[in-house]
PDB file of C-alpha atoms in Angstrom:
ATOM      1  CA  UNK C   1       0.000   0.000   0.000  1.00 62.00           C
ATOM      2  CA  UNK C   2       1.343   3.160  -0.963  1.00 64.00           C
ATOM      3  CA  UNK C   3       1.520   5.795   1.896  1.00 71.00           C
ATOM      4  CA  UNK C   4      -0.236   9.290   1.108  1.00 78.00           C
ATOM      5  CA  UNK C   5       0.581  11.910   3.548  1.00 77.00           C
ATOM      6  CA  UNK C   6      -2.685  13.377   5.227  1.00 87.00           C
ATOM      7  CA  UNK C   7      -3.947  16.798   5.753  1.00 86.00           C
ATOM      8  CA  UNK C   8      -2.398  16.864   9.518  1.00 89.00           C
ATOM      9  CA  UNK C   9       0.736  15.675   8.171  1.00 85.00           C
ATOM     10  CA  UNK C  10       0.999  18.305   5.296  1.00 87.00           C
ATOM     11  CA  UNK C  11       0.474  20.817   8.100  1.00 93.00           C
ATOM     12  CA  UNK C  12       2.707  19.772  10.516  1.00 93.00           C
ATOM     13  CA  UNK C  13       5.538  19.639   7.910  1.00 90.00           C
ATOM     14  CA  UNK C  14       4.791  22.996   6.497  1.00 94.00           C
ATOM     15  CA  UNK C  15       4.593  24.332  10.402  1.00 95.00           C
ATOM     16  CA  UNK C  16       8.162  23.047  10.645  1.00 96.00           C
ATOM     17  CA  UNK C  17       9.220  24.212   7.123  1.00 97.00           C
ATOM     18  CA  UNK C  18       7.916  27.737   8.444  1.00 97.00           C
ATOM     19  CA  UNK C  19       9.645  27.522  11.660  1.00 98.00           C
ATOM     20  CA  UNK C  20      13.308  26.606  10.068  1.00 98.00           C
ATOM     21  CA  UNK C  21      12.411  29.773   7.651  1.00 98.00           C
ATOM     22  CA  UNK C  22      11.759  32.126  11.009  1.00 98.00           C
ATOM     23  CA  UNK C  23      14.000  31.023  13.028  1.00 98.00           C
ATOM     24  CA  UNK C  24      16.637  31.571   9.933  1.00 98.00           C
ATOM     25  CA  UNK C  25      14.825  35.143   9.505  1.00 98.00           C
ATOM     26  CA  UNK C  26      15.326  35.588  13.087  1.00 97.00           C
ATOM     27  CA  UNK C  27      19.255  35.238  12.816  1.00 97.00           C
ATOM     28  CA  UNK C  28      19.735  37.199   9.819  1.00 97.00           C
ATOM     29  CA  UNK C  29      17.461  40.082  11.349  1.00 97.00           C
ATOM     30  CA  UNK C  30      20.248  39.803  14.337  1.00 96.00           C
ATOM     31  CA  UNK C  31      23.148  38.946  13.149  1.00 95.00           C
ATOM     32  CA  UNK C  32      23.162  38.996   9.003  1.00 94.00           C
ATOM     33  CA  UNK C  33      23.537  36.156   6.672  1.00 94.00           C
ATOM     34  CA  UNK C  34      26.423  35.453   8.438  1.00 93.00           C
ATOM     35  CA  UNK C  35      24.521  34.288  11.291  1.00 95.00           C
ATOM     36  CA  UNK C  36      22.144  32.238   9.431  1.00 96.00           C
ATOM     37  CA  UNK C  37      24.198  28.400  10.405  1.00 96.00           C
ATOM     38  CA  UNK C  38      22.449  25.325  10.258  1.00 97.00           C
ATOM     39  CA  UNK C  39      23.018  24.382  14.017  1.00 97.00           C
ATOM     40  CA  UNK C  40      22.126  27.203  15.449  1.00 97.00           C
ATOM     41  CA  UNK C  41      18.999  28.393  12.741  1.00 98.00           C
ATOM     42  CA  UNK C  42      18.011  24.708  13.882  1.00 98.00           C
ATOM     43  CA  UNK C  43      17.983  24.942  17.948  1.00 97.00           C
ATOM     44  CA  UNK C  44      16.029  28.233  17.466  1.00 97.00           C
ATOM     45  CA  UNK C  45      13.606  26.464  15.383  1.00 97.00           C
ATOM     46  CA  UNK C  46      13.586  23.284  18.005  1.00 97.00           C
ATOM     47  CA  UNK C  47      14.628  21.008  15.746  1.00 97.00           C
ATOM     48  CA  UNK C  48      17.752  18.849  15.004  1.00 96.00           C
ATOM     49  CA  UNK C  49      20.340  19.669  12.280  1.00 96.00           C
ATOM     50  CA  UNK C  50      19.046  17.028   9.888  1.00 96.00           C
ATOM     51  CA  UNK C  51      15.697  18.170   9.689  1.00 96.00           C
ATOM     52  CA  UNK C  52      16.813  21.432   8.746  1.00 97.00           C
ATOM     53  CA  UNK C  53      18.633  19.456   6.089  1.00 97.00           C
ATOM     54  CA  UNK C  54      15.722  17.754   4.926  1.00 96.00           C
ATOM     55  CA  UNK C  55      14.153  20.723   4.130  1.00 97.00           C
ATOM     56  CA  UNK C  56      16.660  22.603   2.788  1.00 97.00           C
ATOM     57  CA  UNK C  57      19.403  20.422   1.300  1.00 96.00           C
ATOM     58  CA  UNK C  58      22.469  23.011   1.928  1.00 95.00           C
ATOM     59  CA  UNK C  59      22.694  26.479   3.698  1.00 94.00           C
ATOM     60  CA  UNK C  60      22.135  27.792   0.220  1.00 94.00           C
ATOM     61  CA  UNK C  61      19.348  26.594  -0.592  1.00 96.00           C
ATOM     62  CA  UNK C  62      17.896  27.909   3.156  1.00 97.00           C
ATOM     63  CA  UNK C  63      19.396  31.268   2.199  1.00 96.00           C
ATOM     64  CA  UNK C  64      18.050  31.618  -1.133  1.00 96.00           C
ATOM     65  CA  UNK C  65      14.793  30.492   0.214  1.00 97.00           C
ATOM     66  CA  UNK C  66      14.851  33.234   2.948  1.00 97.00           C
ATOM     67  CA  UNK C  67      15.619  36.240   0.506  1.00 96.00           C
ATOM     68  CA  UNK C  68      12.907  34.732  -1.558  1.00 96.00           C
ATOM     69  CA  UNK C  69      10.069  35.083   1.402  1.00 96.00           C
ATOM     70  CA  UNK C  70      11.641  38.546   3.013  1.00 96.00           C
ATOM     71  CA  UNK C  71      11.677  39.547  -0.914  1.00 95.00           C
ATOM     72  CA  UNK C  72       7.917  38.310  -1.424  1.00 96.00           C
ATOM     73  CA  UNK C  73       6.804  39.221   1.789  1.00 96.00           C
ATOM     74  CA  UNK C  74       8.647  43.650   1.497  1.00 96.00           C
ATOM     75  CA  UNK C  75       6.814  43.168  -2.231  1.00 97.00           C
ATOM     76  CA  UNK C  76       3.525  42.288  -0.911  1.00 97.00           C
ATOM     77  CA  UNK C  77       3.554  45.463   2.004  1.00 97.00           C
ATOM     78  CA  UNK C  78       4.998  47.782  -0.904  1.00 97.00           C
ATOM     79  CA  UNK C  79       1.911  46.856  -3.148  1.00 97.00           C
ATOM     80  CA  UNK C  80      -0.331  47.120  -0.137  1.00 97.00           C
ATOM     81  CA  UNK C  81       0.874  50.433   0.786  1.00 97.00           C
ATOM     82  CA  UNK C  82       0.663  52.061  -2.507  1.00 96.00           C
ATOM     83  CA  UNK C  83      -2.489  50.461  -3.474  1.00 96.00           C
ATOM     84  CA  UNK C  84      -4.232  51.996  -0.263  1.00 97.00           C
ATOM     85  CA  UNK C  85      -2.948  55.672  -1.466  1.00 95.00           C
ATOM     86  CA  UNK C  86      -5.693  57.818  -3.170  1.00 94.00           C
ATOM     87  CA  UNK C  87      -3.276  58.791  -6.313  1.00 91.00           C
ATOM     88  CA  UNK C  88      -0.197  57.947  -8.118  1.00 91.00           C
ATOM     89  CA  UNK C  89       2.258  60.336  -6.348  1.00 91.00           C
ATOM     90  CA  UNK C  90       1.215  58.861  -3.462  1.00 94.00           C
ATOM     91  CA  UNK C  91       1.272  55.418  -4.181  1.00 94.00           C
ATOM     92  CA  UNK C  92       5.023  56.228  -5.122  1.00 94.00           C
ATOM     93  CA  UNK C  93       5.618  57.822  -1.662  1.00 95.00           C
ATOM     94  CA  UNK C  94       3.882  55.147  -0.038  1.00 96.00           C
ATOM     95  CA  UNK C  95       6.259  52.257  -1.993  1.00 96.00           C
ATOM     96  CA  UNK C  96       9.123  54.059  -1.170  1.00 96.00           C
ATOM     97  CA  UNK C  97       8.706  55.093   2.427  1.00 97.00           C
ATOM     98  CA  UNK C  98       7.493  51.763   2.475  1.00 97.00           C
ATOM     99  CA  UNK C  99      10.582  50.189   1.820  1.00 96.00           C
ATOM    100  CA  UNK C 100      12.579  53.281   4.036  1.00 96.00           C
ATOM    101  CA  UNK C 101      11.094  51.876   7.099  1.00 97.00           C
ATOM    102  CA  UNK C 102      11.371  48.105   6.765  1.00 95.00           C
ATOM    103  CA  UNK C 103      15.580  48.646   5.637  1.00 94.00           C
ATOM    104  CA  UNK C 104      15.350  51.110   8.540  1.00 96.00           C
ATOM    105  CA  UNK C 105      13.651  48.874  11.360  1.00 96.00           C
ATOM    106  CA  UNK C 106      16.209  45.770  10.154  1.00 96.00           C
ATOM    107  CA  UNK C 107      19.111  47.341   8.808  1.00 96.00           C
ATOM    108  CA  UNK C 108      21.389  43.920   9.397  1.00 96.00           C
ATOM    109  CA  UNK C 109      18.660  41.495   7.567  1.00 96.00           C
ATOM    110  CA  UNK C 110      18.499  44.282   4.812  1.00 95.00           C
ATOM    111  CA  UNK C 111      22.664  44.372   4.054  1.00 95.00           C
ATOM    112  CA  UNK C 112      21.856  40.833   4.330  1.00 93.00           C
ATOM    113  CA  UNK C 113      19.357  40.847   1.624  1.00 92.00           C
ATOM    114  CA  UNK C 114      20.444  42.894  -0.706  1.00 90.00           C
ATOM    115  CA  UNK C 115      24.419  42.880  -0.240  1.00 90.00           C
ATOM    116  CA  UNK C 116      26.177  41.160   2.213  1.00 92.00           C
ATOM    117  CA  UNK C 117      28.943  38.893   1.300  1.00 92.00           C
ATOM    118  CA  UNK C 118      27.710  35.084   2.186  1.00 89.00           C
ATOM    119  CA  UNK C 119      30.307  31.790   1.908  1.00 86.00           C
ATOM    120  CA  UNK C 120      27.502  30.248  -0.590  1.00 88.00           C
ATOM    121  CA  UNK C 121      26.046  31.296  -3.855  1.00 90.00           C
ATOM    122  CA  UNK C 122      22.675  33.210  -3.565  1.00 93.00           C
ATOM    123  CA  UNK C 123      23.150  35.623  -6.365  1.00 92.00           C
ATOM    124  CA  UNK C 124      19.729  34.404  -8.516  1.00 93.00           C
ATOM    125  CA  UNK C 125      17.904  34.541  -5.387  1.00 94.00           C
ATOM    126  CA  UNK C 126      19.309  38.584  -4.752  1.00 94.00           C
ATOM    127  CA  UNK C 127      18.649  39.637  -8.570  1.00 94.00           C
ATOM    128  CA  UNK C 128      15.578  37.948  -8.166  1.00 95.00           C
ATOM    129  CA  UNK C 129      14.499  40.074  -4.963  1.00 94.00           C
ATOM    130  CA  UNK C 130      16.131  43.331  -6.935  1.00 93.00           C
ATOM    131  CA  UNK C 131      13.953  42.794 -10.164  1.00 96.00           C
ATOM    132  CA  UNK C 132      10.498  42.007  -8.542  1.00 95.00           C
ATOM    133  CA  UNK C 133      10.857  45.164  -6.256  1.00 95.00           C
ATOM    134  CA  UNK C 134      12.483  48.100  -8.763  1.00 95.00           C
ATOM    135  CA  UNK C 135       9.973  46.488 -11.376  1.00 96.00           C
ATOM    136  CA  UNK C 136       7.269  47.520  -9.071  1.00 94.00           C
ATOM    137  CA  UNK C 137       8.713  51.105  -8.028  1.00 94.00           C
ATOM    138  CA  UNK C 138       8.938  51.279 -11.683  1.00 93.00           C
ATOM    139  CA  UNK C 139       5.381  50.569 -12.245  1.00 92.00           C
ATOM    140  CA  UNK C 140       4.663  53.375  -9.660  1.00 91.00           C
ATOM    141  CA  UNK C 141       6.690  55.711 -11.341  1.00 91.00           C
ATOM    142  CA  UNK C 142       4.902  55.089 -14.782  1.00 90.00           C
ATOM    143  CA  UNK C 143       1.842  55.403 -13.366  1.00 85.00           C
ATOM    144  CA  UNK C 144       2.648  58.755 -11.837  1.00 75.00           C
ATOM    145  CA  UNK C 145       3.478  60.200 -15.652  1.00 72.00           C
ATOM    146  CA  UNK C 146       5.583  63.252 -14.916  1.00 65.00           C
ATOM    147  CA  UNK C 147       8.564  61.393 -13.895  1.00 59.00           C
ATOM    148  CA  UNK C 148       8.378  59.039 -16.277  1.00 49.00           C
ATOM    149  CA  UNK C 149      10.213  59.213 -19.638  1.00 50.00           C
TER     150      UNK C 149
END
């Protein structure tokens, strides 16, 4: 009989996935990517070292995967910031203060995101994170007409 994973099981694994991803998150926002270690991402998460492997196959792979959720998750308050303004201008001022604050309020995660030197490859994951969020400050900045062209 072939084993099928069941709706608890899904959850609990994606609970744990989403823990390993915090308590990385959680290191970074101290200490910058060069605090983001298996061992110790993996005691703040409560779990061993191996099950940090078995979600994420190399410190890489983890790393990547974090700039890919900060990245999706500083997209997602830009757009909800300047969506909520009444006009153009002001959807640009609310993307860019926007993005002020959250590089202000976590300055170390921030370098970490978007410059700091790391021991593994995560440049596809930073272009990545670059393109998605000048694409949509460049959306903004079309929209607002003056300052574009």
């Amino acid at each position: 009989m072939v084993y099928r994973r069941t709706h608890q099981v899904v959850k609990r694994l994606a609970a744990r996935r989403s823990a390993i991803l915090s308590a990385a998150r959680d290191a970074a926002a101290a200490g910058g990517m060069a605090a983001v270690q298996i061992a110790p991402v993996a005691v703040r998460a409560n779990v061993a070292a191996g099950t940090v492997y078995r979600y994420f196959p190399s410190k890489a792979e983890l790393i990547s995967e974090l700039i890919t959720e900060v990245s999706r998750d500083e997209l997602s308050a830009i757009r909800r910031a300047a969506d909520a303004a009444p006009g153009p201008s002001s959807a640009l001022a609310a993307a860019v203060t926007t993005i002020a604050v959250h590089v202000l309020s976590q300055r170390k995660l921030a370098w970490g995101i978007l410059a700091e030197p790391v021991d593994v490859d995560v440049t596809a994951s930073r272009l990545a994170s670059r393109r998605d969020i000048s694409g949509e400050l460049a959306m903004r900045i079309d929209a607002h007409g003056e300052l574009a062209g």
